Coordinates of C-alpha atoms in Angstrom, one line a residue:
Chain Q
M23 CA 29.9 -24.2 39.1
A24 CA 26.5 -23.8 37.6
V25 CA 25.4 -20.2 36.8
A26 CA 22.3 -19.4 38.8
K27 CA 19.3 -18.5 36.6
T28 CA 18.0 -15.0 37.3
L29 CA 14.8 -13.4 36.5
E30 CA 13.4 -9.9 36.1
A31 CA 10.8 -9.6 38.8
P32 CA 8.1 -7.0 38.5
I33 CA 7.1 -6.2 42.1
E34 CA 4.1 -4.1 43.0
V35 CA 4.1 -2.9 46.6
Y36 CA 1.2 -1.4 48.5
R37 CA 2.0 2.0 49.8
F38 CA -0.1 4.0 52.3
E39 CA 0.6 6.5 55.0
P40 CA -2.6 7.4 56.8
G41 CA -2.9 11.1 57.5
K42 CA -0.7 11.9 54.5
D43 CA -2.0 9.9 51.6
A44 CA -5.7 10.3 50.6
K45 CA -5.8 6.6 49.6
P46 CA -3.4 3.7 49.1
H47 CA -1.5 3.2 45.9
Y48 CA 0.9 0.7 44.5
D49 CA 4.6 1.4 43.6
R50 CA 6.1 -0.8 40.9
Y51 CA 9.7 -1.9 41.1
T52 CA 11.7 -4.3 38.9
L53 CA 14.5 -6.3 40.4
T54 CA 16.8 -9.0 39.0
V55 CA 16.6 -11.9 41.4
E56 CA 17.1 -15.6 41.6
P57 CA 13.9 -17.8 41.7
H58 CA 14.6 -18.8 45.2
T59 CA 15.1 -15.3 46.5
P60 CA 12.6 -14.7 49.3
V61 CA 10.1 -11.9 49.0
L62 CA 11.6 -10.3 52.2
T63 CA 15.1 -10.1 50.6
A64 CA 13.6 -8.3 47.6
L65 CA 11.7 -5.9 49.8
L66 CA 14.9 -5.1 51.8
R67 CA 16.8 -4.6 48.5
I68 CA 14.1 -2.2 47.4
R69 CA 14.5 -0.3 50.6
T70 CA 18.3 -0.2 50.4
E71 CA 18.7 0.4 46.7
L72 CA 15.6 2.1 45.4
D73 CA 13.3 3.6 48.0
P74 CA 14.4 4.1 51.7
S75 CA 10.8 5.2 52.7
L76 CA 9.4 1.7 52.3
T77 CA 8.1 0.6 55.7
L78 CA 7.9 -3.0 56.8
R79 CA 8.2 -5.2 59.8
Y80 CA 10.8 -8.0 60.0
S81 CA 13.5 -9.4 62.2
C82 CA 15.0 -12.9 62.1
R83 CA 14.7 -13.7 58.3
S84 CA 14.5 -17.3 59.3
S85 CA 10.7 -18.0 59.9
I86 CA 11.2 -17.9 63.6
C87 CA 10.2 -14.5 64.8
G88 CA 6.9 -14.2 63.0
S89 CA 7.3 -10.5 62.1
C90 CA 7.1 -10.4 58.3
A91 CA 3.7 -11.9 57.6
M92 CA 2.0 -10.0 54.7
Q93 CA -0.1 -10.8 51.7
I94 CA 1.8 -12.1 48.8
N95 CA -0.3 -12.4 45.6
S96 CA -3.3 -12.3 48.0
K97 CA -2.1 -15.2 50.2
S98 CA -1.1 -14.6 53.8
R99 CA 2.5 -15.7 54.1
L100 CA 5.8 -15.0 55.8
A101 CA 7.8 -12.9 53.3
C102 CA 11.1 -14.5 54.5
Q103 CA 9.7 -18.0 53.7
T104 CA 8.2 -17.3 50.3
P105 CA 10.4 -17.6 47.2
I106 CA 9.7 -15.2 44.3
G107 CA 10.1 -17.6 41.4
P108 CA 7.0 -19.7 41.8
E109 CA 4.9 -16.6 42.3
I110 CA 6.1 -14.9 39.1
E111 CA 5.7 -18.2 37.3
K112 CA 2.1 -18.6 38.4
H113 CA 0.9 -15.0 38.3
G114 CA 3.4 -13.2 36.0
R115 CA 3.9 -10.6 38.8
L116 CA 4.3 -10.2 42.5
V117 CA 1.9 -8.1 44.5
V118 CA 2.9 -7.4 48.1
E119 CA 0.3 -6.0 50.4
P120 CA -0.1 -5.7 54.2
M121 CA -2.0 -8.4 56.1
R122 CA -5.8 -8.2 56.1
N123 CA -8.2 -7.7 59.0
Q124 CA -5.9 -5.3 60.8
P125 CA -5.7 -1.5 60.1
V126 CA -2.6 -0.3 58.2
L127 CA -0.2 1.9 60.1
R128 CA 2.0 2.5 57.2
D129 CA 2.8 0.6 54.0
L130 CA 3.2 -3.1 55.0
V131 CA 2.9 -2.5 58.8
V132 CA -0.4 -3.2 60.5
D133 CA -1.8 -2.4 63.9
Q134 CA -2.1 -5.8 65.6
A135 CA -4.0 -4.6 68.7
S136 CA -7.1 -6.8 68.0
F137 CA -5.0 -9.9 67.3
W138 CA -3.2 -9.6 70.7
K139 CA -6.4 -8.6 72.5
H140 CA -8.0 -11.9 71.6
Y141 CA -4.9 -13.7 72.6
D142 CA -4.9 -12.1 76.0
R143 CA -8.5 -13.0 76.5
I144 CA -7.8 -16.7 76.4
E145 CA -5.3 -16.3 79.2
P146 CA -2.4 -18.0 77.5
H147 CA -0.6 -19.3 80.6
L148 CA -0.9 -22.4 82.8
K149 CA -3.4 -22.0 85.5
L150 CA -2.4 -24.2 88.4
D151 CA -4.5 -25.3 91.3
P152 CA -3.3 -23.1 94.3
R153 CA -3.5 -26.1 96.5
H154 CA -1.0 -27.9 94.4
P155 CA 1.5 -25.3 93.2
M156 CA 4.3 -26.3 90.8
P157 CA 6.9 -28.1 92.9
E158 CA 9.7 -25.6 93.3
G159 CA 13.0 -26.7 91.8
K160 CA 11.4 -30.0 90.6
P161 CA 10.2 -31.0 87.2
N162 CA 6.5 -31.5 86.5
P163 CA 6.8 -34.2 83.9
M164 CA 4.3 -35.1 81.2
T165 CA 4.2 -38.4 79.4
P166 CA 5.0 -38.5 75.6
A167 CA 1.3 -39.4 75.0
E168 CA 0.2 -36.3 76.9
V169 CA 2.6 -34.0 75.0
A170 CA 1.5 -35.6 71.7
R171 CA -1.9 -34.1 72.1
F172 CA -0.6 -30.6 71.6
Y173 CA 2.6 -31.3 69.8
E174 CA 1.8 -29.0 66.9
T175 CA 0.4 -26.0 68.7
P176 CA 3.6 -24.7 70.5
R177 CA 5.2 -24.3 67.1
C178 CA 3.0 -21.3 66.5
I179 CA 5.1 -18.1 66.2
A180 CA 2.1 -15.7 66.4
C181 CA 2.8 -14.2 63.0
A182 CA -1.0 -13.6 62.5
A183 CA -1.0 -15.0 59.0
C184 CA -4.0 -17.1 60.0
Y185 CA -5.8 -14.0 61.4
S186 CA -5.2 -12.2 58.1
A187 CA -6.6 -15.1 56.1
C188 CA -9.7 -15.7 58.2
P189 CA -13.1 -14.8 56.7
A190 CA -14.8 -15.0 60.2
V191 CA -12.4 -12.4 61.6
E192 CA -13.1 -10.3 58.6
A193 CA -16.9 -10.5 59.1
D194 CA -17.2 -10.5 62.9
A195 CA -15.2 -8.7 65.5
D196 CA -16.4 -11.3 68.1
F197 CA -14.4 -14.1 66.6
P198 CA -11.1 -14.6 68.5
G199 CA -9.3 -15.8 65.4
P200 CA -7.5 -19.1 64.6
M201 CA -4.3 -18.4 66.6
A202 CA -6.0 -17.6 69.9
L203 CA -8.2 -20.7 69.7
A204 CA -5.4 -22.9 68.7
K205 CA -3.4 -21.6 71.7
L206 CA -6.5 -22.1 73.9
Y207 CA -6.6 -25.7 72.8
R208 CA -3.0 -26.1 73.9
F209 CA -3.9 -25.2 77.5
V210 CA -7.2 -27.2 77.5
V211 CA -5.3 -30.5 76.8
D212 CA -2.3 -29.7 79.0
P213 CA -2.5 -32.0 82.0
R214 CA -0.9 -29.5 84.3
D215 CA -3.5 -26.8 83.6
Q216 CA -6.3 -26.9 86.2
A217 CA -8.8 -24.6 84.4
H218 CA -9.9 -26.9 81.5
Q219 CA -13.6 -26.8 82.4
D220 CA -13.7 -23.1 83.0
R221 CA -11.8 -22.4 79.8
L222 CA -14.2 -24.6 77.7
V223 CA -17.3 -23.1 79.3
R224 CA -16.1 -19.5 78.6
I225 CA -15.1 -20.0 75.0
Q226 CA -18.5 -21.4 74.1
T227 CA -19.9 -17.9 74.5
D228 CA -16.7 -16.2 73.4
G229 CA -16.8 -16.9 69.7
L230 CA -15.7 -20.5 69.4
W231 CA -18.8 -21.4 67.3
L232 CA -18.1 -18.6 64.8
C233 CA -15.3 -20.6 63.2
L234 CA -16.4 -21.4 59.6
R235 CA -14.0 -24.4 59.3
C236 CA -12.9 -23.1 55.9
H237 CA -9.4 -24.2 56.7
L238 CA -7.9 -21.0 55.2
C239 CA -5.9 -20.6 58.4
T240 CA -4.4 -24.0 58.0
E241 CA -3.2 -23.1 54.5
A242 CA -1.8 -19.8 55.7
C243 CA 0.1 -21.2 58.7
P244 CA 3.8 -21.2 58.1
K245 CA 4.4 -23.7 60.9
D246 CA 1.7 -26.3 60.1
V247 CA -0.1 -25.8 63.4
R248 CA -3.4 -26.6 61.5
P249 CA -5.5 -24.2 63.6
S250 CA -8.8 -25.3 62.0
E251 CA -8.2 -28.8 63.2
R252 CA -7.4 -27.6 66.7
I253 CA -10.6 -25.6 66.7
R254 CA -12.6 -28.7 65.7
D255 CA -11.0 -30.5 68.6
L256 CA -11.9 -27.6 70.9
K257 CA -15.6 -27.8 69.8
E258 CA -15.8 -31.5 70.6
L259 CA -14.1 -30.9 74.0
A260 CA -16.5 -28.1 74.7
I261 CA -19.5 -30.2 73.9
A262 CA -18.1 -33.1 76.1
A263 CA -17.6 -30.6 78.9
Q264 CA -20.9 -28.8 78.8
G265 CA -23.2 -30.0 76.1
G266 CA -25.2 -27.8 73.8
T267 CA -25.5 -24.5 75.5
E268 CA -25.0 -22.2 72.5
P269 CA -26.6 -22.1 69.0
G270 CA -23.4 -23.6 67.6
S271 CA -23.1 -26.5 69.9
R272 CA -26.8 -27.1 69.8
H273 CA -26.6 -27.2 66.0
A274 CA -23.8 -29.8 66.0
I275 CA -25.6 -32.0 68.5
G276 CA -28.9 -31.5 66.8
F277 CA -27.4 -32.5 63.4
K278 CA -25.9 -35.6 65.0
E279 CA -29.3 -36.7 66.4
N280 CA -31.1 -35.6 63.2
I281 CA -29.4 -38.0 60.9
R282 CA -29.6 -40.8 63.4
E283 CA -33.4 -41.0 62.8
R284 CA -33.5 -41.6 59.1
G285 CA -29.8 -41.6 57.9
Q286 CA -30.5 -38.4 56.0
L287 CA -30.8 -34.8 57.0
Q288 CA -34.3 -33.7 57.9
E289 CA -33.9 -30.0 56.9
M290 CA -36.9 -28.5 58.6
K291 CA -36.4 -30.4 61.8
L292 CA -32.8 -29.2 62.1
V293 CA -34.0 -25.6 62.3
R294 CA -36.2 -26.6 65.3
Q295 CA -33.4 -28.6 66.9
S296 CA -30.9 -25.7 66.6
D297 CA -33.1 -22.6 67.0
G298 CA -36.0 -23.9 69.1
V299 CA -39.6 -23.2 68.4
G300 CA -39.1 -19.4 68.8
G301 CA -36.2 -19.5 66.3
M302 CA -38.3 -21.4 63.9
L303 CA -41.0 -18.8 64.0
A304 CA -38.4 -16.1 63.4
Q305 CA -37.3 -18.1 60.3
A306 CA -40.9 -18.6 59.1
P307 CA -41.1 -15.9 56.4
Q308 CA -37.8 -17.1 54.9
G309 CA -38.9 -20.7 55.2
L310 CA -42.1 -20.0 53.4
R311 CA -40.2 -18.2 50.7
L312 CA -38.0 -21.3 50.2
W313 CA -40.9 -23.7 50.5
R314 CA -42.7 -22.2 47.5
K315 CA -39.7 -23.1 45.3
K316 CA -38.5 -26.1 47.2
P317 CA -41.4 -27.9 48.8
E318 CA -39.2 -30.8 49.8
I319 CA -37.9 -28.8 52.8
A320 CA -41.1 -29.5 54.7
K321 CA -41.2 -33.2 53.9
K322 CA -39.5 -36.1 55.7
P323 CA -36.9 -37.7 53.6
R324 CA -37.0 -41.4 53.0
A325 CA -35.1 -43.5 55.6
I326 CA -32.0 -45.1 54.2
D327 CA -31.8 -48.8 53.7
D328 CA -29.9 -50.7 56.5
L329 CA -30.7 -47.9 59.0
D330 CA -30.0 -50.4 61.8
Q331 CA -26.3 -50.4 60.8
L332 CA -26.2 -46.6 61.4
E333 CA -28.0 -47.0 64.7
A334 CA -25.5 -49.7 65.7
L335 CA -22.6 -47.3 65.0
Y336 CA -24.3 -44.7 67.2
R337 CA -24.8 -47.2 70.0
E338 CA -21.1 -48.3 69.8
L339 CA -19.5 -44.9 69.4
D340 CA -21.9 -42.3 70.8
A341 CA -23.3 -44.0 73.9
P342 CA -23.3 -41.8 77.0
P343 CA -20.5 -42.8 79.4
R344 CA -21.5 -46.0 81.2
D345 CA -21.4 -46.3 84.9
D346 CA -20.0 -49.8 85.6
S347 CA -19.7 -49.4 89.3
Chain U
M11 CA -17.1 -45.1 33.5
R12 CA -19.0 -46.7 36.4
I13 CA -19.0 -45.0 39.7
A14 CA -20.9 -45.1 43.0
Y15 CA -23.1 -42.0 43.1
Y16 CA -23.2 -40.3 46.4
P17 CA -25.8 -37.5 46.0
G18 CA -25.7 -36.2 49.6
C19 CA -28.8 -35.0 51.5
V20 CA -29.4 -31.6 49.9
A21 CA -29.4 -32.9 46.3
Q22 CA -32.1 -35.3 47.3
E23 CA -34.1 -32.7 49.2
S24 CA -34.2 -28.9 48.8
G25 CA -31.5 -29.0 46.1
R26 CA -33.0 -31.6 43.8
E27 CA -32.2 -29.5 40.8
L28 CA -28.6 -30.5 41.4
D29 CA -29.5 -34.2 41.2
L30 CA -31.4 -33.6 38.0
A31 CA -28.5 -31.8 36.3
T32 CA -26.0 -34.4 37.5
R33 CA -28.0 -37.2 36.0
W34 CA -28.4 -35.3 32.8
V35 CA -24.7 -34.7 32.4
A36 CA -23.8 -38.2 33.4
K37 CA -26.1 -39.6 30.8
A38 CA -24.7 -37.3 28.1
L39 CA -21.2 -38.4 28.9
G40 CA -21.9 -42.1 29.4
I41 CA -21.1 -42.1 33.1
E42 CA -23.0 -44.9 34.8
L43 CA -24.2 -43.7 38.2
V44 CA -24.5 -46.8 40.5
E45 CA -26.9 -46.0 43.3
F46 CA -26.8 -47.2 46.9
P47 CA -30.0 -46.4 48.9
N48 CA -28.1 -47.4 52.0
F49 CA -25.7 -44.5 51.9
S50 CA -26.1 -42.1 54.8
C51 CA -25.5 -38.4 55.3
C52 CA -21.8 -37.5 55.6
G53 CA -22.2 -35.5 58.7
S54 CA -21.7 -32.2 56.9
G55 CA -19.0 -31.0 59.1
F56 CA -21.3 -30.7 62.1
V57 CA -21.3 -34.3 63.3
D58 CA -17.5 -34.4 63.5
E59 CA -17.7 -31.4 65.8
A60 CA -19.9 -33.3 68.2
N61 CA -18.2 -36.7 67.8
L62 CA -15.2 -37.1 65.5
T63 CA -14.9 -40.9 65.8
L64 CA -18.6 -41.5 65.1
N65 CA -18.4 -39.3 62.0
V66 CA -15.4 -41.2 60.7
A67 CA -17.2 -44.4 61.3
I68 CA -20.3 -43.2 59.5
N69 CA -18.3 -42.3 56.5
A70 CA -16.1 -45.4 56.7
R71 CA -19.5 -47.3 56.4
N72 CA -20.4 -45.3 53.3
L73 CA -17.0 -46.0 51.8
G74 CA -17.1 -49.6 52.8
I75 CA -20.4 -50.0 50.9
A76 CA -18.7 -48.7 47.7
E77 CA -15.6 -50.8 48.4
R78 CA -17.6 -54.0 48.5
A79 CA -19.0 -53.1 45.1
G80 CA -15.5 -52.4 43.8
L81 CA -16.4 -48.8 42.9
D82 CA -15.0 -45.3 43.6
V83 CA -17.3 -42.7 44.8
L84 CA -18.7 -39.6 42.9
T85 CA -19.8 -36.6 45.0
V86 CA -21.6 -33.5 43.9
C87 CA -21.1 -31.5 47.0
S88 CA -17.9 -29.9 48.3
T89 CA -18.8 -30.7 51.8
C90 CA -19.6 -34.4 51.2
Q91 CA -16.4 -34.6 49.2
G92 CA -14.4 -33.1 52.1
M93 CA -16.0 -35.3 54.8
L94 CA -15.6 -38.6 52.9
T95 CA -12.0 -37.6 52.0
L96 CA -11.1 -36.6 55.5
A97 CA -12.5 -39.9 56.8
N98 CA -10.1 -41.8 54.4
H99 CA -7.2 -39.8 55.9
R100 CA -8.3 -40.0 59.5
L101 CA -8.4 -43.8 59.1
E102 CA -4.7 -43.8 58.5
D103 CA -4.3 -43.0 62.2
P104 CA -3.9 -46.4 64.0
A105 CA -5.7 -45.1 67.1
M106 CA -8.7 -44.0 65.0
R107 CA -8.6 -47.4 63.2
A108 CA -8.7 -49.2 66.5
R109 CA -11.9 -47.4 67.5
V110 CA -13.7 -47.6 64.2
D111 CA -12.8 -51.0 62.9
P112 CA -14.5 -53.0 65.7
A113 CA -17.8 -51.0 65.2
L114 CA -17.6 -51.6 61.5
A115 CA -17.0 -55.3 62.0
K116 CA -20.1 -55.5 64.2
I117 CA -22.3 -54.2 61.4
G118 CA -20.6 -56.3 58.8
V119 CA -19.3 -53.5 56.7
P120 CA -15.5 -53.5 56.9
Y121 CA -13.5 -50.9 55.1
R122 CA -9.9 -51.4 54.0
G123 CA -9.4 -47.8 52.8
T124 CA -9.2 -48.4 49.0
V125 CA -12.0 -46.1 47.7
K126 CA -11.2 -42.9 46.0
V127 CA -13.6 -40.1 46.5
K128 CA -14.0 -37.8 43.5
H129 CA -16.1 -34.7 43.1
L130 CA -17.9 -34.3 39.7
L131 CA -15.5 -31.4 39.0
E132 CA -12.6 -33.8 39.2
V133 CA -14.3 -36.5 37.1
L134 CA -15.2 -34.0 34.4
T135 CA -11.7 -32.4 34.2
S136 CA -9.5 -35.4 34.9
D137 CA -11.4 -38.7 34.1
I138 CA -13.6 -37.5 31.3
G139 CA -11.2 -34.8 30.3
L140 CA -11.8 -31.3 29.0
D141 CA -11.5 -32.3 25.3
A142 CA -14.3 -34.8 25.7
V143 CA -16.4 -32.2 27.5
K144 CA -15.7 -29.7 24.8
A145 CA -16.6 -32.2 22.1
R146 CA -20.1 -32.7 23.7
V147 CA -20.9 -29.0 23.8
R148 CA -23.9 -28.1 21.6
R149 CA -24.5 -24.6 22.8
P150 CA -21.4 -22.8 24.0
L151 CA -22.1 -20.4 26.8
A152 CA -20.4 -17.6 24.9
G153 CA -21.0 -14.2 26.3
L154 CA -21.7 -15.4 29.9
K155 CA -19.2 -14.3 32.5
V156 CA -19.2 -16.7 35.4
G157 CA -17.6 -16.4 38.8
A158 CA -16.7 -19.9 40.0
F159 CA -17.2 -20.4 43.7
Y160 CA -15.4 -23.6 44.9
G161 CA -16.7 -24.3 48.4
C162 CA -14.0 -24.8 51.0
H163 CA -14.1 -28.5 51.6
L164 CA -13.4 -29.4 48.0
L165 CA -10.0 -27.6 48.3
R166 CA -9.0 -27.7 51.9
P167 CA -7.2 -28.8 54.0
G168 CA -5.0 -29.1 50.9
A169 CA -2.8 -31.8 52.3
E170 CA -5.8 -34.1 52.4
A171 CA -8.1 -32.7 49.6
G172 CA -5.2 -32.7 47.2
F173 CA -6.9 -32.4 43.8
D174 CA -6.3 -28.7 43.0
S175 CA -4.4 -25.8 44.7
P176 CA -6.1 -25.1 48.0
E177 CA -5.8 -21.3 47.6
E178 CA -5.3 -20.8 43.8
P179 CA -7.3 -23.4 42.1
H180 CA -8.0 -23.4 38.3
T181 CA -10.0 -26.6 37.4
F182 CA -13.4 -24.9 37.7
E183 CA -12.3 -22.0 35.5
D184 CA -10.9 -24.5 33.0
L185 CA -14.2 -26.3 32.9
L186 CA -16.1 -23.0 32.4
S187 CA -13.8 -22.2 29.5
A188 CA -14.4 -25.6 28.0
I189 CA -18.1 -25.0 27.9
G190 CA -17.7 -21.6 26.3
A191 CA -18.3 -19.4 29.3
E192 CA -15.9 -16.7 30.4
P193 CA -14.5 -17.3 33.9
V194 CA -14.2 -14.3 36.1
M195 CA -11.3 -14.3 38.6
Y196 CA -12.0 -12.7 42.0
R197 CA -10.7 -13.2 45.5
G198 CA -14.0 -14.5 46.9
R199 CA -14.0 -17.6 44.7
V200 CA -11.9 -19.6 47.3
M201 CA -13.5 -18.0 50.3
C202 CA -16.2 -19.3 52.6
C203 CA -19.9 -18.9 51.8
G204 CA -20.9 -18.5 55.4
F205 CA -23.1 -21.6 55.5
P206 CA -21.5 -23.3 58.6
I207 CA -22.7 -20.5 60.8
L208 CA -26.0 -19.7 59.0
F209 CA -27.8 -21.1 62.1
V210 CA -25.3 -19.9 64.6
K211 CA -25.1 -16.2 63.8
P212 CA -27.2 -15.6 60.6
E213 CA -26.2 -12.0 60.1
T214 CA -22.5 -12.8 60.0
A215 CA -23.1 -15.7 57.7
N216 CA -25.2 -13.5 55.4
R217 CA -22.5 -10.8 55.4
I218 CA -19.9 -13.3 54.4
A219 CA -22.1 -14.6 51.5
G220 CA -22.9 -11.0 50.5
R221 CA -19.3 -10.1 50.3
Q222 CA -18.3 -12.9 48.0
I223 CA -21.3 -12.3 45.7
A224 CA -20.5 -8.5 45.6
D225 CA -16.9 -9.4 44.9
A226 CA -17.9 -11.6 41.9
K227 CA -20.3 -8.8 40.7
D228 CA -17.6 -6.1 41.0
H229 CA -15.4 -8.2 38.8
G230 CA -18.0 -8.4 36.1
A231 CA -19.7 -11.7 36.7
H232 CA -23.2 -12.1 35.2
A233 CA -23.6 -15.3 37.3
M234 CA -21.9 -17.5 39.8
A235 CA -21.5 -21.3 39.8
T236 CA -20.8 -23.6 42.6
P237 CA -20.0 -27.3 43.0
C238 CA -21.5 -27.3 46.5
P239 CA -25.3 -27.2 47.3
L240 CA -24.6 -25.8 50.8
C241 CA -22.8 -22.8 49.1
H242 CA -25.9 -22.7 46.9
I243 CA -28.1 -22.3 49.9
S244 CA -26.0 -19.4 51.2
L245 CA -25.6 -17.7 47.9
D246 CA -29.0 -18.3 46.3
S247 CA -31.6 -19.3 48.9
F248 CA -30.4 -16.6 51.3
Q249 CA -29.2 -14.0 48.9
N250 CA -32.1 -11.8 49.9
K251 CA -30.8 -11.8 53.4
A252 CA -27.2 -11.3 52.2
Q253 CA -28.1 -8.2 50.2
A254 CA -29.9 -6.7 53.1
V255 CA -26.8 -7.1 55.3
V256 CA -24.3 -5.8 52.8
G257 CA -26.7 -3.0 51.8
R258 CA -26.7 -3.3 48.0
D259 CA -28.7 -5.0 45.3
L260 CA -26.9 -8.2 44.2
D261 CA -29.3 -9.9 41.7
M262 CA -26.8 -12.6 41.1
P263 CA -28.0 -15.9 39.6
V264 CA -26.2 -18.9 41.0
F265 CA -25.9 -22.1 39.1
H266 CA -25.0 -25.6 40.3
L267 CA -21.9 -26.7 38.4
P268 CA -23.6 -29.5 36.4
Q269 CA -26.5 -27.2 35.5
L270 CA -24.1 -25.0 33.4
V271 CA -22.5 -28.0 31.9
A272 CA -25.9 -29.5 31.0
L273 CA -27.0 -26.1 29.5
A274 CA -24.0 -26.1 27.3
F275 CA -24.7 -29.7 26.3
G276 CA -28.2 -28.7 25.2
A277 CA -30.4 -29.3 28.2
T278 CA -33.5 -27.1 28.6
P279 CA -34.0 -25.1 31.8
D280 CA -36.9 -27.3 32.9
E281 CA -34.8 -30.5 32.6
I282 CA -32.4 -29.1 35.2
G283 CA -34.7 -27.4 37.6
L284 CA -33.8 -23.8 37.0
S285 CA -37.2 -22.6 38.1
R286 CA -36.4 -23.9 41.6
H287 CA -33.8 -21.2 42.2
L288 CA -34.7 -18.2 44.4
V289 CA -32.8 -15.7 42.2
P290 CA -34.0 -16.0 38.6
T291 CA -31.5 -17.4 36.2
G292 CA -33.2 -15.9 33.1
P293 CA -31.1 -12.7 32.9
A294 CA -27.9 -14.8 32.9
L295 CA -29.2 -17.1 30.2
A296 CA -30.2 -14.1 28.1
R297 CA -26.5 -13.2 28.0
V298 CA -25.6 -16.3 26.1
A299 CA -25.1 -15.4 22.4
P300 CA -28.3 -16.9 20.8
S301 CA -26.9 -18.5 17.6
A302 CA -23.6 -19.6 19.1
G303 CA -22.9 -23.3 18.3
A304 CA -26.4 -23.9 16.9
S305 CA -25.2 -23.8 13.3
P306 CA -21.4 -23.4 13.2
S307 CA -21.4 -22.5 9.5
A308 CA -24.0 -19.7 9.9

């Protein structure tokens, strides 16, 4: 039998007990581990063998319960799913910290109240038409094609790794976070749910358009839910349901119409399309500042060659729904 | 090498200095930029929110134009790079193909899906290679500490972008080292610049930009550099707003990636449009050790 290769892993763990410690500090431990040893296993060994005061959240150790999300060398990950070897190989050390965007309760445990509050707000349950309740004792079947539309989203284990990784959550308390929006998408495309329109209208003013589409959530997600892609889907559905009612949806529609005219972005015109004349006036001092250095912003760009081809694509694929009756 | 040059809208408009620097670097390295005045905007991540299929078709048309000429595509914008690359991947879905192909057939620009989309960062570090870049340096940027700022769509989603690590990339830092600058590592380098919501909720967008700039500054950067002109708008053009929101002076010059490469190759500030920046770049240039590289024996 081959002898497993072991390594001496220097592990730095964030420690903080609010009310007792003036500020956080890092404790350094060295363990002999195998490269495939999960970070969670190492933390539990630290707690058992070296320091029983280390506080962390975990349960299943099998990437199912979603309890052990934390920052591992600055990436939001499940500790049970992240092997130590590649981290040491890449960084020469292992730094373990609590998730971001949620206040620390103690050491690696955070207060998840805001994460769950946003989840509650999307009403994560099927809303049925009271006139057509779920048939008692009978199945309410969906076709495979219907299920395929939200196949990825139910895999979510609500670990909050996406919430921890999200720069919009970090900068704006109004943003619901990737998980809540991905879950909302799941109900919006569920054929049994009867509140699609209402859900889409509400989310337009409830933070949908604060998503930065940076895709950091998609990288952090341990279950490949790809929240950023589901948020994009949600935006398109919201526009289809209601049109451009918010700055975000107006901007997306305005951009689409903007490049239709010349094939290239007309920068100044976009400000007017998104913000209206009032918004444009509000932006005027900044616009003037930019114009002095970059006078092109006020000029119309050249129209691209073969603009008619672009127009034909719009007519084929962006025509308003036709009434053939 | 010959490659189809896809400058994107901003490099032809408010970010023309990026186009100037790209052409300077391409000429210096013998890269032939083949131009296609029929390329359209990539949709910039906004059009696909309004109509995904249309956006894929728009970019399939762009890629089809390059395919007909037998060329791969060079981008100089993280967002153009992301949108064109995602279109390539989304066309692997037969349902998307079934919607897009008939429209492309009607305009006579079919696309088989063979074109590779490469950002200038990839061309410099992979196709040209760091040794060749290093060999062309006339004025190493010694003494200049630079925080690379990647721009999301160059890196992510990693499964599609696939040219560097989506969360822990290194190619930009490798390039900075090759031209003699000292790369600064900081968390913000892979974060968002705030641009996508600059017209949705400006204060939040400015705060996001301000935090990344402050992060670079706190890690010792004299300047930042970005491969994305949209990040440049957030970080340079709106830095005054960002510093008002985060409540501290930032004074951070922000270069476009090819500007720094051109400077190291011997370009003058005028040739690469440095006077068009909102935050003056002079203080950063003054950091470069004056005699370095000019006369190696001195």
